[in-house]
Amino acid sequence: MTSGVRLLVLGKQGAGKGTQAVRIARHYGVPHISTGDMFRAAAAARTQFGLKAKEFMKRGELVPDDIVIGVVAERLAKDDAVDDGFVLDGFPRTRMQAEELQRLLGPGGLDAAVDIDVPTDVVLRRLSGRRVCRTCGATYHVEKPPKVDWLCDRDGGDVVQREDDKPEAIGRRLELYEQETGPLLDFYEGLGLLVIVDGVGELDDVFNRILDAVETVRQFRLSAPRGQR
Ligand code: ADP
């Protein structure tokens, strides 16, 4: 297995961020840390924090920075992330989160910030047709439904539309992306960490583009003298 990496994945909602982040994490043998998944799990478990997060998520609003940062800091402190690395998915989403992450990791603590670039009209089509399994989170599209009656091919769970994939919430999420998360591209570019990958096309092709880009960055870092990393 290839040795670990410390990456984060950026991209508009519907850019394929989650799917690709899972694959990259598996490839490098590091944990996939998705703030959206953590919040949904907490909401399903009906913890106090989960129920609070759910209120924001349902409307397509961002969960407040202090809550998100606390959750991520706790997760990054676990042995697997410390020893092997991680793929962060859905974090950071605001300038404050990005700055806090830099503080948590220290200089040289991140190998790359990968932006999966997809035009807005494409993500709108993907999101409005997206359906997910209520139990395992597997995703489908109205044009590519499960084999039987909207029951998940994997575990038979109900396949439904996420509350935040309804039209009003989609609009709000993309607007927030533009305002809050888009500017992070400049932030990471300034740190020399930004890698932009074309996210249009087959999943496998996009995945290979990401791997190529990440490997290029890693080789460069491994060969650079320590002071320049
Ligand atoms: P998407 O990228 O498709 O919106 P996610 O699963 O990443 O989906 O996130 C779902 C929701 O969880 C977001 O709309 C937001 O309410 C909340 N959330 C996830 N990550 C963050 C974050 N870093 N900061 C604030 N809110 C977040």
PDB file of N, CA and C in Angstrom, residues 160-216:
ATOM      1  N   VAL A 160     -34.234   7.776  -0.944  1.00  0.00           N
ATOM      2  CA  VAL A 160     -35.046   9.002  -0.848  1.00  0.00           C
ATOM      3  C   VAL A 160     -34.250  10.230  -1.281  1.00  0.00           C
ATOM      4  N   GLN A 161     -34.955  11.347  -1.360  1.00  0.00           N
ATOM      5  CA  GLN A 161     -34.262  12.603  -1.655  1.00  0.00           C
ATOM      6  C   GLN A 161     -33.827  13.246  -0.335  1.00  0.00           C
ATOM      7  N   ARG A 162     -32.549  13.636  -0.259  1.00  0.00           N
ATOM      8  CA  ARG A 162     -32.074  14.305   0.945  1.00  0.00           C
ATOM      9  C   ARG A 162     -32.841  15.600   1.109  1.00  0.00           C
ATOM     10  N   GLU A 163     -33.183  15.915   2.349  1.00  0.00           N
ATOM     11  CA  GLU A 163     -33.916  17.148   2.624  1.00  0.00           C
ATOM     12  C   GLU A 163     -33.211  18.345   1.967  1.00  0.00           C
ATOM     13  N   ASP A 164     -31.871  18.346   2.060  1.00  0.00           N
ATOM     14  CA  ASP A 164     -31.133  19.506   1.532  1.00  0.00           C
ATOM     15  C   ASP A 164     -30.845  19.399   0.035  1.00  0.00           C
ATOM     16  N   ASP A 165     -31.399  18.382  -0.640  1.00  0.00           N
ATOM     17  CA  ASP A 165     -31.313  18.334  -2.105  1.00  0.00           C
ATOM     18  C   ASP A 165     -32.601  18.871  -2.733  1.00  0.00           C
ATOM     19  N   LYS A 166     -33.527  19.367  -1.895  1.00  0.00           N
ATOM     20  CA  LYS A 166     -34.751  19.970  -2.449  1.00  0.00           C
ATOM     21  C   LYS A 166     -34.377  21.357  -2.979  1.00  0.00           C
ATOM     22  N   PRO A 167     -35.146  21.848  -3.976  1.00  0.00           N
ATOM     23  CA  PRO A 167     -34.715  23.031  -4.716  1.00  0.00           C
ATOM     24  C   PRO A 167     -34.298  24.247  -3.898  1.00  0.00           C
ATOM     25  N   GLU A 168     -35.051  24.632  -2.865  1.00  0.00           N
ATOM     26  CA  GLU A 168     -34.688  25.852  -2.129  1.00  0.00           C
ATOM     27  C   GLU A 168     -33.352  25.667  -1.424  1.00  0.00           C
ATOM     28  N   ALA A 169     -33.172  24.471  -0.831  1.00  0.00           N
ATOM     29  CA  ALA A 169     -31.934  24.237  -0.090  1.00  0.00           C
ATOM     30  C   ALA A 169     -30.741  24.164  -1.049  1.00  0.00           C
ATOM     31  N   ILE A 170     -30.938  23.598  -2.224  1.00  0.00           N
ATOM     32  CA  ILE A 170     -29.831  23.519  -3.186  1.00  0.00           C
ATOM     33  C   ILE A 170     -29.354  24.926  -3.543  1.00  0.00           C
ATOM     34  N   GLY A 171     -30.320  25.806  -3.809  1.00  0.00           N
ATOM     35  CA  GLY A 171     -29.975  27.182  -4.173  1.00  0.00           C
ATOM     36  C   GLY A 171     -29.154  27.829  -3.072  1.00  0.00           C
ATOM     37  N   ARG A 172     -29.591  27.642  -1.851  1.00  0.00           N
ATOM     38  CA  ARG A 172     -28.918  28.261  -0.713  1.00  0.00           C
ATOM     39  C   ARG A 172     -27.506  27.681  -0.537  1.00  0.00           C
ATOM     40  N   ARG A 173     -27.375  26.351  -0.705  1.00  0.00           N
ATOM     41  CA  ARG A 173     -26.061  25.719  -0.515  1.00  0.00           C
ATOM     42  C   ARG A 173     -25.069  26.230  -1.551  1.00  0.00           C
ATOM     43  N   LEU A 174     -25.543  26.377  -2.791  1.00  0.00           N
ATOM     44  CA  LEU A 174     -24.611  26.826  -3.838  1.00  0.00           C
ATOM     45  C   LEU A 174     -24.235  28.291  -3.623  1.00  0.00           C
ATOM     46  N   GLU A 175     -25.206  29.056  -3.132  1.00  0.00           N
ATOM     47  CA  GLU A 175     -24.929  30.463  -2.849  1.00  0.00           C
ATOM     48  C   GLU A 175     -23.857  30.574  -1.741  1.00  0.00           C
ATOM     49  N   LEU A 176     -24.038  29.754  -0.708  1.00  0.00           N
ATOM     50  CA  LEU A 176     -23.063  29.773   0.385  1.00  0.00           C
ATOM     51  C   LEU A 176     -21.697  29.287  -0.088  1.00  0.00           C
ATOM     52  N   TYR A 177     -21.715  28.334  -1.003  1.00  0.00           N
ATOM     53  CA  TYR A 177     -20.428  27.857  -1.529  1.00  0.00           C
ATOM     54  C   TYR A 177     -19.690  29.013  -2.186  1.00  0.00           C
ATOM     55  N   GLU A 178     -20.436  29.700  -3.020  1.00  0.00           N
ATOM     56  CA  GLU A 178     -19.862  30.838  -3.745  1.00  0.00           C
ATOM     57  C   GLU A 178     -19.268  31.865  -2.785  1.00  0.00           C
ATOM     58  N   GLN A 179     -20.077  32.212  -1.742  1.00  0.00           N
ATOM     59  CA  GLN A 179     -19.648  33.270  -0.815  1.00  0.00           C
ATOM     60  C   GLN A 179     -18.552  32.826   0.136  1.00  0.00           C
ATOM     61  N   GLU A 180     -18.725  31.646   0.730  1.00  0.00           N
ATOM     62  CA  GLU A 180     -17.868  31.246   1.847  1.00  0.00           C
ATOM     63  C   GLU A 180     -16.728  30.322   1.440  1.00  0.00           C
ATOM     64  N   THR A 181     -17.030  29.365   0.567  1.00  0.00           N
ATOM     65  CA  THR A 181     -16.041  28.320   0.305  1.00  0.00           C
ATOM     66  C   THR A 181     -15.201  28.636  -0.927  1.00  0.00           C
ATOM     67  N   GLY A 182     -15.822  29.241  -1.948  1.00  0.00           N
ATOM     68  CA  GLY A 182     -15.081  29.599  -3.160  1.00  0.00           C
ATOM     69  C   GLY A 182     -13.776  30.349  -2.850  1.00  0.00           C
ATOM     70  N   PRO A 183     -13.844  31.369  -1.960  1.00  0.00           N
ATOM     71  CA  PRO A 183     -12.623  32.133  -1.663  1.00  0.00           C
ATOM     72  C   PRO A 183     -11.488  31.287  -1.075  1.00  0.00           C
ATOM     73  N   LEU A 184     -11.799  30.081  -0.607  1.00  0.00           N
ATOM     74  CA  LEU A 184     -10.725  29.238  -0.060  1.00  0.00           C
ATOM     75  C   LEU A 184      -9.762  28.783  -1.153  1.00  0.00           C
ATOM     76  N   LEU A 185     -10.222  28.836  -2.403  1.00  0.00           N
ATOM     77  CA  LEU A 185      -9.307  28.465  -3.495  1.00  0.00           C
ATOM     78  C   LEU A 185      -8.117  29.420  -3.497  1.00  0.00           C
ATOM     79  N   ASP A 186      -8.402  30.710  -3.318  1.00  0.00           N
ATOM     80  CA  ASP A 186      -7.309  31.691  -3.263  1.00  0.00           C
ATOM     81  C   ASP A 186      -6.432  31.457  -2.032  1.00  0.00           C
ATOM     82  N   PHE A 187      -7.085  31.138  -0.942  1.00  0.00           N
ATOM     83  CA  PHE A 187      -6.361  30.894   0.314  1.00  0.00           C
ATOM     84  C   PHE A 187      -5.328  29.772   0.112  1.00  0.00           C
ATOM     85  N   TYR A 188      -5.772  28.654  -0.486  1.00  0.00           N
ATOM     86  CA  TYR A 188      -4.845  27.522  -0.659  1.00  0.00           C
ATOM     87  C   TYR A 188      -3.860  27.765  -1.789  1.00  0.00           C
ATOM     88  N   GLU A 189      -4.295  28.535  -2.761  1.00  0.00           N
ATOM     89  CA  GLU A 189      -3.351  28.880  -3.824  1.00  0.00           C
ATOM     90  C   GLU A 189      -2.191  29.675  -3.222  1.00  0.00           C
ATOM     91  N   GLY A 190      -2.539  30.606  -2.340  1.00  0.00           N
ATOM     92  CA  GLY A 190      -1.532  31.427  -1.664  1.00  0.00           C
ATOM     93  C   GLY A 190      -0.545  30.585  -0.863  1.00  0.00           C
ATOM     94  N   LEU A 191      -1.027  29.436  -0.370  1.00  0.00           N
ATOM     95  CA  LEU A 191      -0.145  28.569   0.417  1.00  0.00           C
ATOM     96  C   LEU A 191       0.610  27.585  -0.487  1.00  0.00           C
ATOM     97  N   GLY A 192       0.344  27.676  -1.781  1.00  0.00           N
ATOM     98  CA  GLY A 192       1.015  26.761  -2.719  1.00  0.00           C
ATOM     99  C   GLY A 192       0.485  25.332  -2.625  1.00  0.00           C
ATOM    100  N   LEU A 193      -0.760  25.186  -2.148  1.00  0.00           N
ATOM    101  CA  LEU A 193      -1.284  23.828  -1.932  1.00  0.00           C
ATOM    102  C   LEU A 193      -2.406  23.457  -2.888  1.00  0.00           C
ATOM    103  N   LEU A 194      -2.873  24.428  -3.671  1.00  0.00           N
ATOM    104  CA  LEU A 194      -4.074  24.181  -4.482  1.00  0.00           C
ATOM    105  C   LEU A 194      -3.780  23.348  -5.723  1.00  0.00           C
ATOM    106  N   VAL A 195      -4.621  22.316  -5.920  1.00  0.00           N
ATOM    107  CA  VAL A 195      -4.550  21.497  -7.120  1.00  0.00           C
ATOM    108  C   VAL A 195      -5.959  21.471  -7.704  1.00  0.00           C
ATOM    109  N   ILE A 196      -6.123  21.921  -8.955  1.00  0.00           N
ATOM    110  CA  ILE A 196      -7.469  21.926  -9.547  1.00  0.00           C
ATOM    111  C   ILE A 196      -7.593  20.762 -10.526  1.00  0.00           C
ATOM    112  N   VAL A 197      -8.659  19.986 -10.351  1.00  0.00           N
ATOM    113  CA  VAL A 197      -8.869  18.824 -11.206  1.00  0.00           C
ATOM    114  C   VAL A 197     -10.227  18.970 -11.890  1.00  0.00           C
ATOM    115  N   ASP A 198     -10.280  18.687 -13.179  1.00  0.00           N
ATOM    116  CA  ASP A 198     -11.535  18.747 -13.919  1.00  0.00           C
ATOM    117  C   ASP A 198     -12.452  17.614 -13.435  1.00  0.00           C
ATOM    118  N   GLY A 199     -13.624  17.991 -12.900  1.00  0.00           N
ATOM    119  CA  GLY A 199     -14.515  16.993 -12.311  1.00  0.00           C
ATOM    120  C   GLY A 199     -15.619  16.528 -13.248  1.00  0.00           C
ATOM    121  N   VAL A 200     -15.551  16.894 -14.525  1.00  0.00           N
ATOM    122  CA  VAL A 200     -16.582  16.454 -15.467  1.00  0.00           C
ATOM    123  C   VAL A 200     -16.093  15.182 -16.146  1.00  0.00           C
ATOM    124  N   GLY A 201     -16.962  14.180 -16.210  1.00  0.00           N
ATOM    125  CA  GLY A 201     -16.586  12.932 -16.883  1.00  0.00           C
ATOM    126  C   GLY A 201     -16.869  11.736 -16.001  1.00  0.00           C
ATOM    127  N   GLU A 202     -16.399  10.564 -16.448  1.00  0.00           N
ATOM    128  CA  GLU A 202     -16.643   9.327 -15.707  1.00  0.00           C
ATOM    129  C   GLU A 202     -15.924   9.372 -14.358  1.00  0.00           C
ATOM    130  N   LEU A 203     -16.533   8.708 -13.371  1.00  0.00           N
ATOM    131  CA  LEU A 203     -15.937   8.686 -12.022  1.00  0.00           C
ATOM    132  C   LEU A 203     -14.500   8.188 -12.032  1.00  0.00           C
ATOM    133  N   ASP A 204     -14.260   7.118 -12.813  1.00  0.00           N
ATOM    134  CA  ASP A 204     -12.903   6.544 -12.840  1.00  0.00           C
ATOM    135  C   ASP A 204     -11.906   7.526 -13.434  1.00  0.00           C
ATOM    136  N   ASP A 205     -12.336   8.244 -14.457  1.00  0.00           N
ATOM    137  CA  ASP A 205     -11.411   9.201 -15.092  1.00  0.00           C
ATOM    138  C   ASP A 205     -11.075  10.330 -14.121  1.00  0.00           C
ATOM    139  N   VAL A 206     -12.105  10.826 -13.437  1.00  0.00           N
ATOM    140  CA  VAL A 206     -11.864  11.916 -12.485  1.00  0.00           C
ATOM    141  C   VAL A 206     -10.935  11.412 -11.376  1.00  0.00           C
ATOM    142  N   PHE A 207     -11.184  10.193 -10.908  1.00  0.00           N
ATOM    143  CA  PHE A 207     -10.348   9.621  -9.852  1.00  0.00           C
ATOM    144  C   PHE A 207      -8.881   9.549 -10.306  1.00  0.00           C
ATOM    145  N   ASN A 208      -8.673   9.078 -11.521  1.00  0.00           N
ATOM    146  CA  ASN A 208      -7.285   8.975 -12.008  1.00  0.00           C
ATOM    147  C   ASN A 208      -6.636  10.345 -12.151  1.00  0.00           C
ATOM    148  N   ARG A 209      -7.438  11.338 -12.560  1.00  0.00           N
ATOM    149  CA  ARG A 209      -6.884  12.697 -12.656  1.00  0.00           C
ATOM    150  C   ARG A 209      -6.446  13.164 -11.259  1.00  0.00           C
ATOM    151  N   ILE A 210      -7.277  12.878 -10.267  1.00  0.00           N
ATOM    152  CA  ILE A 210      -6.941  13.320  -8.903  1.00  0.00           C
ATOM    153  C   ILE A 210      -5.652  12.628  -8.434  1.00  0.00           C
ATOM    154  N   LEU A 211      -5.584  11.320  -8.662  1.00  0.00           N
ATOM    155  CA  LEU A 211      -4.388  10.587  -8.212  1.00  0.00           C
ATOM    156  C   LEU A 211      -3.132  11.124  -8.879  1.00  0.00           C
ATOM    157  N   ASP A 212      -3.215  11.360 -10.178  1.00  0.00           N
ATOM    158  CA  ASP A 212      -2.045  11.901 -10.890  1.00  0.00           C
ATOM    159  C   ASP A 212      -1.610  13.209 -10.261  1.00  0.00           C
ATOM    160  N   ALA A 213      -2.604  14.074 -10.008  1.00  0.00           N
ATOM    161  CA  ALA A 213      -2.287  15.400  -9.468  1.00  0.00           C
ATOM    162  C   ALA A 213      -1.673  15.279  -8.073  1.00  0.00           C
ATOM    163  N   VAL A 214      -2.256  14.420  -7.248  1.00  0.00           N
ATOM    164  CA  VAL A 214      -1.752  14.277  -5.879  1.00  0.00           C
ATOM    165  C   VAL A 214      -0.344  13.680  -5.898  1.00  0.00           C
ATOM    166  N   GLU A 215      -0.136  12.699  -6.761  1.00  0.00           N
ATOM    167  CA  GLU A 215       1.196  12.079  -6.836  1.00  0.00           C
ATOM    168  C   GLU A 215       2.248  13.100  -7.276  1.00  0.00           C
ATOM    169  N   THR A 216       1.872  13.959  -8.221  1.00  0.00           N
ATOM    170  CA  THR A 216       2.822  14.979  -8.672  1.00  0.00           C
ATOM    171  C   THR A 216       3.226  15.870  -7.499  1.00  0.00           C
TER     172      THR A 216
END
